[in-house]
Amino acid sequence: MLPIVPPPAATSFLSERINTMQESQTIAMAKKARALAAQGVDVINLSFGEPDFQTPQYIKDAAKQALDEGYTFYTPVPGYLDLRQAICDKFQRDNKLDYQPNQIVVSTGAKQSLANVVLSLVNPGEEVIVLAPYWVSYEEMVKLAEGVPVPLVGRLENDYKVTAAELEAAITPRTKLIMYSSPCNPTGSVFSREELGEIAAVLARHPQVFALADEIYEYINFVGEHVSLAQFSEIKDQVITVNGFSKGYAMTGWRLGYLAARPEIASACEKMQSQVTSGACSIAQRAGLAALQGGRDSADEMVAAYHRRRDLVLDLLKEVPNLPTPTPSGAFYVFPDVSAYLGRTAPDGLTLATSDDLAMFLLNDAHVATVAGTAFGAPQCLRISTAASDEKLIEACERIKGSLAKL
Ligand code: PMP
Ligand code: GLU
């Protein structure tokens, strides 16, 4: 039945840059799931990392009000000043971090914030240590900047978290940046204060190395304390913190994210953005301001649901043989190790050599969309989103179990 949407062929008149770039595999899998659903197949889509909640009503109301008040013009490139001030207040309130509005740049999603930073810092040939398993877009962003991604894989025994010693051993004279997310997409691991303190000590010994801390899942944390790397004051100027509205406020479609950094880096990102997008949507920015002013109560309700669903899915997956699945501390994914199923033969005679093959098998056979670990630098794993209703999750786990039993 598949592939439905063939990948675009490398075409000689397109740039080498785009011909060698990989499409985001999370988005590609979601596209395949949608195409299958459009053919009438009952697909359960657990591929895309997206809250299944509506944006809270008070935020939608602020957007409607913004339209009525005439917020239809270009905004300042780094974002409205009152929004940047509210982001500074949020950093103060949640993270005990002092930033001024000239250190904040608002963008069309955290994804653009990350790209702005990578493109503003990395020179061709410079190395970027990407703590792995990593979020799908980090590697391609580094390649876009003609940097050299250096994946550094954390061990399963340490919840896939890279240790400070492992990081220090990977730093070379060409290292410019390290990138990570905590809570982590795809593993759900959360760095503790102690672990980040040790990483901060490594960075303090290498003042030429910057760190990009992706904290977009900050609110979706089941262990309690969220620690920002920038809180370690001796390295604060080396850290760029990225955050946004997509996850904590269920605002994926609004495309709104932000970064905080030393003023030179913030200005560089503003310059980049001035040539590429001119900044984030005016109405989304007014909605974002209301979101922050409303605090995090609405997030807390969603987090309780994600927590419950995590436990539900972990319990259901325990019934599947040979599927070691660490317990995520945050975000809304589970990341089982599927090694035991690789190399096995599907009923149609195809050998499932890689987790990509396995994800395609589950899509075709179980009609459950997941994302292969290859997208995240962990080819032995499979990412399953838990941002779906209990009924869907129960049905999906049942189907996965049934399909894997056929191998
Ligand atoms: N970082 C991580 C780790 C993510 O999972 C996502 C979600 N796609 C993003 C960044 C980008 O988020 P946004 O929707 O704000 O662009
Ligand atoms: N963060 C989501 C994910 O990891 C959204 C997809 C994307 O932006 O690539 O699935």
Short mmCIF file of C-alpha atoms and ligand atoms in Angstrom, two decimals:
data_model
loop_
_atom_site.label_atom_id
_atom_site.label_comp_id
_atom_site.label_asym_id
_atom_site.label_seq_id
_atom_site.Cartn_x
_atom_site.Cartn_y
_atom_site.Cartn_z
CA MET A 1 0.00 0.00 0.00
CA LEU A 2 2.87 2.41 0.80
CA PRO A 3 4.89 4.54 0.04
CA ILE A 4 2.12 6.99 -0.72
CA VAL A 5 4.17 10.15 -1.02
CA PRO A 6 7.48 9.37 -2.71
CA PRO A 7 10.37 11.41 -1.31
CA PRO A 8 11.35 14.27 -3.63
CA ALA A 9 14.12 13.08 -5.93
CA ALA A 10 17.45 14.89 -5.81
CA THR A 11 17.10 17.26 -8.74
CA SER A 12 20.09 18.76 -10.46
CA PHE A 13 18.68 22.28 -10.67
CA LEU A 14 18.05 22.39 -6.92
CA SER A 15 20.85 23.40 -4.60
CA GLU A 16 23.15 20.81 -3.16
CA ARG A 17 22.07 22.20 0.20
CA ILE A 18 18.47 21.11 -0.29
CA ASN A 19 19.29 17.94 -2.19
CA THR A 20 21.40 16.67 0.69
CA MET A 21 19.00 17.81 3.42
CA GLN A 22 16.72 15.17 4.92
CA GLU A 23 13.04 15.91 5.37
CA SER A 24 12.05 15.96 9.04
CA GLN A 25 11.21 12.31 9.72
CA THR A 26 8.58 13.18 12.33
CA ILE A 27 6.78 15.26 9.75
CA ALA A 28 7.32 12.67 7.00
CA MET A 29 5.76 9.93 9.12
CA ALA A 30 2.82 12.13 10.08
CA LYS A 31 2.31 12.85 6.37
CA LYS A 32 2.25 9.12 5.58
CA ALA A 33 -0.25 8.51 8.38
CA ARG A 34 -2.50 11.30 7.08
CA ALA A 35 -2.32 9.94 3.53
CA LEU A 36 -3.30 6.48 4.74
CA ALA A 37 -6.16 7.94 6.80
CA ALA A 38 -7.34 9.83 3.70
CA GLN A 39 -7.69 6.42 1.99
CA GLY A 40 -10.13 5.48 4.71
CA VAL A 41 -7.73 3.45 6.88
CA ASP A 42 -8.29 3.75 10.64
CA VAL A 43 -4.80 5.00 11.51
CA ILE A 44 -3.76 5.87 15.05
CA ASN A 45 -1.17 8.57 14.65
CA LEU A 46 1.39 8.46 17.44
CA SER A 47 4.17 9.83 15.25
CA PHE A 48 3.86 13.57 15.58
CA GLY A 49 4.89 15.20 18.84
CA GLU A 50 1.93 17.45 19.33
CA PRO A 51 -0.39 18.05 22.29
CA ASP A 52 -3.87 16.69 21.53
CA PHE A 53 -5.37 19.49 23.65
CA GLN A 54 -6.93 22.67 22.33
CA THR A 55 -5.18 25.94 23.13
CA PRO A 56 -6.75 27.24 26.40
CA GLN A 57 -9.74 29.53 25.81
CA TYR A 58 -8.23 32.62 27.49
CA ILE A 59 -5.40 32.53 24.95
CA LYS A 60 -7.79 32.21 22.01
CA ASP A 61 -9.79 35.14 23.41
CA ALA A 62 -6.66 37.29 23.50
CA ALA A 63 -6.02 36.51 19.82
CA LYS A 64 -9.57 37.52 18.89
CA GLN A 65 -9.15 40.73 20.88
CA ALA A 66 -5.83 41.42 19.14
CA LEU A 67 -7.56 41.25 15.76
CA ASP A 68 -10.31 43.58 16.94
CA GLU A 69 -7.72 45.98 18.32
CA GLY A 70 -5.95 46.11 14.96
CA TYR A 71 -2.77 44.12 15.58
CA THR A 72 -2.38 43.48 11.88
CA PHE A 73 0.90 45.26 11.13
CA TYR A 74 4.52 44.13 11.04
CA THR A 75 5.89 43.71 14.54
CA PRO A 76 9.38 44.65 15.73
CA VAL A 77 11.65 41.90 14.36
CA PRO A 78 12.58 40.43 17.79
CA GLY A 79 8.97 40.60 19.02
CA TYR A 80 6.74 43.18 20.76
CA LEU A 81 8.51 44.79 23.68
CA ASP A 82 5.75 43.89 26.17
CA LEU A 83 5.95 40.24 25.09
CA ARG A 84 9.73 40.24 25.50
CA GLN A 85 9.28 41.83 28.94
CA ALA A 86 6.75 39.11 29.84
CA ILE A 87 9.27 36.49 28.71
CA CYS A 88 11.88 38.11 31.00
CA ASP A 89 9.31 37.95 33.84
CA LYS A 90 8.69 34.28 33.04
CA PHE A 91 12.44 33.55 33.20
CA GLN A 92 12.58 35.36 36.53
CA ARG A 93 9.50 33.58 37.93
CA ASP A 94 10.16 30.02 36.68
CA ASN A 95 13.92 29.87 36.28
CA LYS A 96 15.32 32.57 38.58
CA LEU A 97 17.12 33.99 35.57
CA ASP A 98 17.67 37.69 34.92
CA TYR A 99 17.32 38.74 31.29
CA GLN A 100 16.57 42.11 29.71
CA PRO A 101 14.30 42.45 26.65
CA ASN A 102 17.34 43.08 24.41
CA GLN A 103 18.40 39.51 25.21
CA ILE A 104 15.15 37.96 23.99
CA VAL A 105 14.21 37.14 20.39
CA VAL A 106 10.72 35.86 19.60
CA SER A 107 10.45 33.64 16.51
CA THR A 108 8.02 31.54 14.51
CA GLY A 109 8.38 28.56 16.80
CA ALA A 110 11.25 27.25 18.86
CA LYS A 111 12.35 25.54 15.68
CA GLN A 112 13.23 28.87 14.13
CA SER A 113 14.90 30.02 17.35
CA LEU A 114 17.16 26.96 17.21
CA ALA A 115 17.94 27.51 13.53
CA ASN A 116 18.69 31.20 14.16
CA VAL A 117 21.22 30.29 16.84
CA VAL A 118 22.94 27.57 14.84
CA LEU A 119 23.18 29.79 11.75
CA SER A 120 24.41 32.72 13.82
CA LEU A 121 27.14 30.82 15.67
CA VAL A 122 28.45 27.96 13.57
CA ASN A 123 31.09 28.46 10.86
CA PRO A 124 31.70 25.88 8.12
CA GLY A 125 33.71 22.98 9.52
CA GLU A 126 33.05 23.77 13.18
CA GLU A 127 31.78 20.90 15.29
CA VAL A 128 28.50 20.82 17.14
CA ILE A 129 28.15 18.12 19.77
CA VAL A 130 24.58 16.92 19.64
CA LEU A 131 23.64 14.98 22.76
CA ALA A 132 21.87 11.86 21.50
CA PRO A 133 19.24 10.57 21.28
CA TYR A 134 18.52 14.05 19.95
CA TRP A 135 15.56 15.86 18.47
CA VAL A 136 15.20 15.20 14.78
CA SER A 137 16.02 18.67 13.41
CA TYR A 138 19.27 19.41 15.27
CA GLU A 139 21.55 17.51 12.90
CA GLU A 140 20.07 18.97 9.73
CA MET A 141 20.27 22.51 11.14
CA VAL A 142 23.97 22.03 11.82
CA LYS A 143 24.50 20.70 8.31
CA LEU A 144 22.60 23.67 6.90
CA ALA A 145 25.16 25.89 8.63
CA GLU A 146 27.90 23.69 7.07
CA GLY A 147 28.93 22.66 10.55
CA VAL A 148 29.84 19.12 11.50
CA PRO A 149 27.31 17.40 13.75
CA VAL A 150 29.00 15.15 16.30
CA PRO A 151 26.36 12.92 17.88
CA LEU A 152 27.30 11.87 21.41
CA VAL A 153 25.08 9.03 22.53
CA GLY A 154 24.00 8.61 26.14
CA ARG A 155 23.82 5.12 27.60
CA LEU A 156 20.52 3.36 28.32
CA GLU A 157 21.78 2.60 31.87
CA ASN A 158 21.97 6.36 32.41
CA ASP A 159 18.50 7.01 30.96
CA TYR A 160 20.23 7.94 27.69
CA LYS A 161 21.80 11.00 29.34
CA VAL A 162 25.33 11.93 28.34
CA THR A 163 27.59 12.48 31.36
CA ALA A 164 29.87 15.46 31.88
CA ALA A 165 32.94 13.22 31.50
CA GLU A 166 31.65 11.87 28.17
CA LEU A 167 31.00 15.42 27.02
CA GLU A 168 34.44 16.65 28.00
CA ALA A 169 36.07 13.77 26.13
CA ALA A 170 34.17 14.75 22.96
CA ILE A 171 35.25 18.41 22.97
CA THR A 172 37.95 19.25 20.42
CA PRO A 173 39.56 22.56 19.39
CA ARG A 174 36.91 22.73 16.63
CA THR A 175 33.90 22.40 18.97
CA LYS A 176 31.68 25.47 18.81
CA LEU A 177 28.41 24.41 20.35
CA ILE A 178 26.62 21.65 22.23
CA MET A 179 22.88 21.06 21.78
CA TYR A 180 20.42 19.13 23.91
CA SER A 181 16.83 19.12 25.09
CA SER A 182 15.74 18.56 28.70
CA PRO A 183 13.12 17.22 29.20
CA CYS A 184 14.35 15.33 26.17
CA ASN A 185 12.54 14.61 22.96
CA PRO A 186 12.63 11.63 22.26
CA THR A 187 13.66 9.93 25.52
CA GLY A 188 11.81 12.01 28.12
CA SER A 189 14.98 12.15 30.24
CA VAL A 190 15.46 15.15 32.48
CA PHE A 191 18.88 16.40 33.57
CA SER A 192 19.14 16.90 37.33
CA ARG A 193 20.74 19.94 38.96
CA GLU A 194 23.79 17.87 39.81
CA GLU A 195 24.22 16.57 36.26
CA LEU A 196 23.84 20.02 34.73
CA GLY A 197 26.23 21.42 37.35
CA GLU A 198 28.86 18.96 36.15
CA ILE A 199 28.19 19.88 32.53
CA ALA A 200 28.44 23.56 33.50
CA ALA A 201 31.85 22.85 35.04
CA VAL A 202 33.00 21.32 31.74
CA LEU A 203 31.77 24.38 29.83
CA ALA A 204 33.54 26.66 32.30
CA ARG A 205 36.79 24.90 31.38
CA HIS A 206 36.02 25.48 27.67
CA PRO A 207 34.83 29.09 27.47
CA GLN A 208 34.91 29.05 23.65
CA VAL A 209 32.12 26.44 23.59
CA PHE A 210 28.47 27.55 23.62
CA ALA A 211 25.48 25.50 24.75
CA LEU A 212 22.02 25.51 23.26
CA ALA A 213 19.56 24.38 25.92
CA ASP A 214 16.21 23.46 24.38
CA GLU A 215 13.70 23.71 27.22
CA ILE A 216 10.49 23.51 25.18
CA TYR A 217 9.18 20.65 27.37
CA GLU A 218 9.97 22.54 30.59
CA TYR A 219 6.41 22.32 31.94
CA ILE A 220 5.93 18.66 30.96
CA ASN A 221 8.07 17.28 33.75
CA PHE A 222 6.94 14.45 36.04
CA VAL A 223 9.89 14.55 38.43
CA GLY A 224 9.44 18.11 39.59
CA GLU A 225 12.49 20.28 39.31
CA HIS A 226 13.32 21.86 35.97
CA VAL A 227 16.87 23.16 35.89
CA SER A 228 18.12 25.62 33.29
CA LEU A 229 21.78 25.36 32.33
CA ALA A 230 21.92 29.18 32.31
CA GLN A 231 21.31 29.12 36.08
CA PHE A 232 24.98 28.25 36.55
CA SER A 233 26.11 31.85 36.61
CA GLU A 234 29.75 31.25 35.67
CA ILE A 235 28.67 30.02 32.22
CA LYS A 236 25.44 31.99 31.73
CA ASP A 237 26.92 33.95 28.81
CA GLN A 238 27.80 30.70 27.03
CA VAL A 239 24.23 29.43 27.20
CA ILE A 240 21.38 30.15 24.82
CA THR A 241 18.03 29.02 26.23
CA VAL A 242 15.26 28.18 23.78
CA ASN A 243 11.66 27.78 24.85
CA GLY A 244 8.23 28.28 23.34
CA PHE A 245 4.49 27.94 23.52
CA SER A 246 3.83 24.81 21.44
CA LYS A 247 4.03 22.23 24.19
CA GLY A 248 3.27 23.90 27.53
CA TYR A 249 0.36 25.94 26.17
CA ALA A 250 -0.74 23.56 23.38
CA MET A 251 -0.05 26.22 20.75
CA THR A 252 1.72 24.29 17.99
CA GLY A 253 -0.15 25.90 15.11
CA TRP A 254 0.45 29.43 16.32
CA ARG A 255 4.19 29.10 15.57
CA LEU A 256 5.65 31.00 18.49
CA GLY A 257 8.92 30.41 20.32
CA TYR A 258 11.74 32.42 21.82
CA LEU A 259 15.34 32.45 22.95
CA ALA A 260 17.35 34.18 25.64
CA ALA A 261 21.03 34.85 25.17
CA ARG A 262 23.79 37.37 25.70
CA PRO A 263 22.95 40.56 23.75
CA GLU A 264 25.43 39.93 20.89
CA ILE A 265 23.86 36.55 20.13
CA ALA A 266 20.32 37.91 20.45
CA SER A 267 21.20 40.73 18.02
CA ALA A 268 22.71 38.25 15.58
CA CYS A 269 19.53 36.16 15.67
CA GLU A 270 17.47 39.30 15.16
CA LYS A 271 19.59 40.15 12.11
CA MET A 272 19.13 36.63 10.71
CA GLN A 273 15.39 36.84 11.28
CA SER A 274 15.19 40.32 9.71
CA GLN A 275 16.27 38.77 6.42
CA VAL A 276 14.24 35.60 6.59
CA THR A 277 10.84 36.05 8.27
CA SER A 278 10.70 39.61 9.71
CA GLY A 279 9.48 38.01 12.93
CA ALA A 280 6.56 36.11 14.38
CA CYS A 281 2.86 36.70 13.61
CA SER A 282 1.39 39.73 15.40
CA ILE A 283 -1.75 37.93 16.59
CA ALA A 284 0.19 34.91 17.84
CA GLN A 285 2.41 37.29 19.81
CA ARG A 286 -0.58 38.93 21.55
CA ALA A 287 -1.90 35.44 22.34
CA GLY A 288 1.53 34.47 23.68
CA LEU A 289 1.55 37.50 25.97
CA ALA A 290 -1.81 36.45 27.42
CA ALA A 291 -0.56 32.86 27.78
CA LEU A 292 2.41 33.95 29.89
CA GLN A 293 0.32 36.36 31.96
CA GLY A 294 -2.02 33.46 32.75
CA GLY A 295 0.81 31.55 34.43
CA ARG A 296 1.10 27.80 34.11
CA ASP A 297 -2.17 26.51 35.62
CA SER A 298 -3.53 25.40 32.23
CA ALA A 299 -0.28 23.55 31.58
CA ASP A 300 -0.53 21.76 34.91
CA GLU A 301 -3.87 20.21 33.90
CA MET A 302 -2.41 18.89 30.65
CA VAL A 303 0.69 17.60 32.41
CA ALA A 304 -1.44 15.54 34.78
CA ALA A 305 -2.99 13.88 31.71
CA TYR A 306 0.42 13.24 30.08
CA HIS A 307 1.67 11.70 33.32
CA ARG A 308 -1.31 9.36 33.58
CA ARG A 309 -0.98 8.35 29.92
CA ARG A 310 2.73 7.68 30.30
CA ASP A 311 1.95 5.21 33.07
CA LEU A 312 -0.86 3.68 31.04
CA VAL A 313 1.37 3.09 27.99
CA LEU A 314 4.29 1.80 30.06
CA ASP A 315 1.94 -0.71 31.70
CA LEU A 316 0.53 -1.82 28.36
CA LEU A 317 3.96 -2.16 26.76
CA LYS A 318 5.11 -4.37 29.65
CA GLU A 319 2.83 -7.01 28.13
CA VAL A 320 4.88 -6.95 24.91
CA PRO A 321 7.83 -9.34 25.16
CA ASN A 322 11.39 -8.07 24.65
CA LEU A 323 10.58 -4.39 24.54
CA PRO A 324 12.70 -2.65 27.20
CA THR A 325 11.20 0.79 27.73
CA PRO A 326 12.80 3.28 30.13
CA THR A 327 10.44 5.38 32.23
CA PRO A 328 10.41 8.94 30.83
CA SER A 329 10.65 11.74 33.40
CA GLY A 330 9.03 14.31 31.12
CA ALA A 331 7.78 15.22 27.61
CA PHE A 332 5.15 12.97 26.00
CA TYR A 333 6.97 10.11 24.35
CA VAL A 334 8.03 6.59 25.23
CA PHE A 335 11.14 5.28 23.54
CA PRO A 336 11.33 1.47 23.63
CA ASP A 337 14.38 -0.44 22.46
CA VAL A 338 13.15 -2.60 19.58
CA SER A 339 16.47 -4.40 18.87
CA ALA A 340 14.88 -7.77 19.60
CA TYR A 341 12.53 -7.32 16.63
CA LEU A 342 15.11 -6.12 14.11
CA GLY A 343 16.25 -8.71 11.58
CA ARG A 344 12.97 -10.61 11.89
CA THR A 345 10.78 -11.40 8.89
CA ALA A 346 7.30 -9.99 8.39
CA PRO A 347 4.43 -12.22 7.18
CA ASP A 348 4.87 -10.82 3.65
CA GLY A 349 8.46 -12.09 3.59
CA LEU A 350 10.18 -8.73 4.09
CA THR A 351 13.03 -8.65 6.58
CA LEU A 352 12.78 -5.74 9.00
CA ALA A 353 16.42 -4.76 9.04
CA THR A 354 16.07 -1.32 10.62
CA SER A 355 13.74 0.59 12.91
CA ASP A 356 12.55 2.44 9.77
CA ASP A 357 11.40 -0.92 8.37
CA LEU A 358 9.75 -1.72 11.68
CA ALA A 359 7.94 1.64 11.82
CA MET A 360 6.66 1.06 8.26
CA PHE A 361 5.57 -2.46 9.20
CA LEU A 362 3.62 -1.11 12.19
CA LEU A 363 2.03 1.54 10.02
CA ASN A 364 0.98 -0.96 7.34
CA ASP A 365 0.08 -3.86 9.60
CA ALA A 366 -1.12 -2.28 12.85
CA HIS A 367 -2.10 1.06 11.32
CA VAL A 368 -0.21 2.77 14.10
CA ALA A 369 2.19 5.56 13.12
CA THR A 370 5.37 5.89 15.19
CA VAL A 371 8.81 7.32 14.37
CA ALA A 372 11.92 5.19 13.89
CA GLY A 373 14.80 5.85 16.25
CA THR A 374 17.05 6.52 13.26
CA ALA A 375 15.49 10.00 13.18
CA PHE A 376 16.88 10.65 16.67
CA GLY A 377 20.32 9.07 16.45
CA ALA A 378 19.13 5.88 18.21
CA PRO A 379 18.50 3.36 15.40
CA GLN A 380 17.62 0.58 17.85
CA CYS A 381 14.60 2.46 19.20
CA LEU A 382 11.11 3.55 18.23
CA ARG A 383 9.37 6.72 19.41
CA ILE A 384 5.73 6.49 20.40
CA SER A 385 3.90 9.70 21.27
CA THR A 386 1.61 9.51 24.29
CA ALA A 387 -0.20 12.74 23.41
CA ALA A 388 -3.43 10.97 22.48
CA SER A 389 -6.59 9.87 24.25
CA ASP A 390 -6.54 6.87 26.60
CA GLU A 391 -8.78 4.94 24.21
CA LYS A 392 -6.42 5.52 21.29
CA LEU A 393 -3.38 4.61 23.34
CA ILE A 394 -4.97 1.40 24.61
CA GLU A 395 -6.03 0.40 21.10
CA ALA A 396 -2.61 1.33 19.64
CA CYS A 397 -0.68 -0.74 22.20
CA GLU A 398 -2.99 -3.69 21.58
CA ARG A 399 -2.37 -3.40 17.82
CA ILE A 400 1.40 -3.03 18.25
CA LYS A 401 1.45 -6.11 20.45
CA GLY A 402 -0.54 -8.09 17.86
CA SER A 403 1.67 -7.04 14.96
CA LEU A 404 4.95 -7.67 16.77
CA ALA A 405 3.69 -11.14 17.67
CA LYS A 406 3.55 -11.92 13.94
CA LEU A 407 7.31 -11.42 13.57
N1 PMP B 1 12.54 21.35 20.17
C1 PMP B 1 12.01 20.17 20.47
C2 PMP B 1 12.79 19.24 21.32
C3 PMP B 1 10.73 19.81 19.99
O1 PMP B 1 10.22 18.62 20.27
C4 PMP B 1 10.03 20.72 19.19
C5 PMP B 1 8.66 20.36 18.70
N2 PMP B 1 8.57 20.21 17.35
C6 PMP B 1 10.64 21.96 18.89
C7 PMP B 1 11.89 22.24 19.40
C8 PMP B 1 10.01 22.98 18.01
O2 PMP B 1 8.88 23.53 18.58
P1 PMP B 1 8.05 24.70 17.89
O3 PMP B 1 6.72 24.12 17.59
O4 PMP B 1 7.98 25.78 18.91
O5 PMP B 1 8.77 25.11 16.67
N1 GLU B 2 8.20 18.26 18.13
C1 GLU B 2 7.38 17.45 17.30
C2 GLU B 2 8.02 16.09 17.11
O1 GLU B 2 9.11 15.87 17.53
C3 GLU B 2 6.88 18.07 16.06
C4 GLU B 2 7.43 17.66 14.74
C5 GLU B 2 8.50 18.53 14.20
O2 GLU B 2 8.42 19.75 14.40
O3 GLU B 2 9.41 17.99 13.58
O4 GLU B 2 7.37 15.23 16.58
#
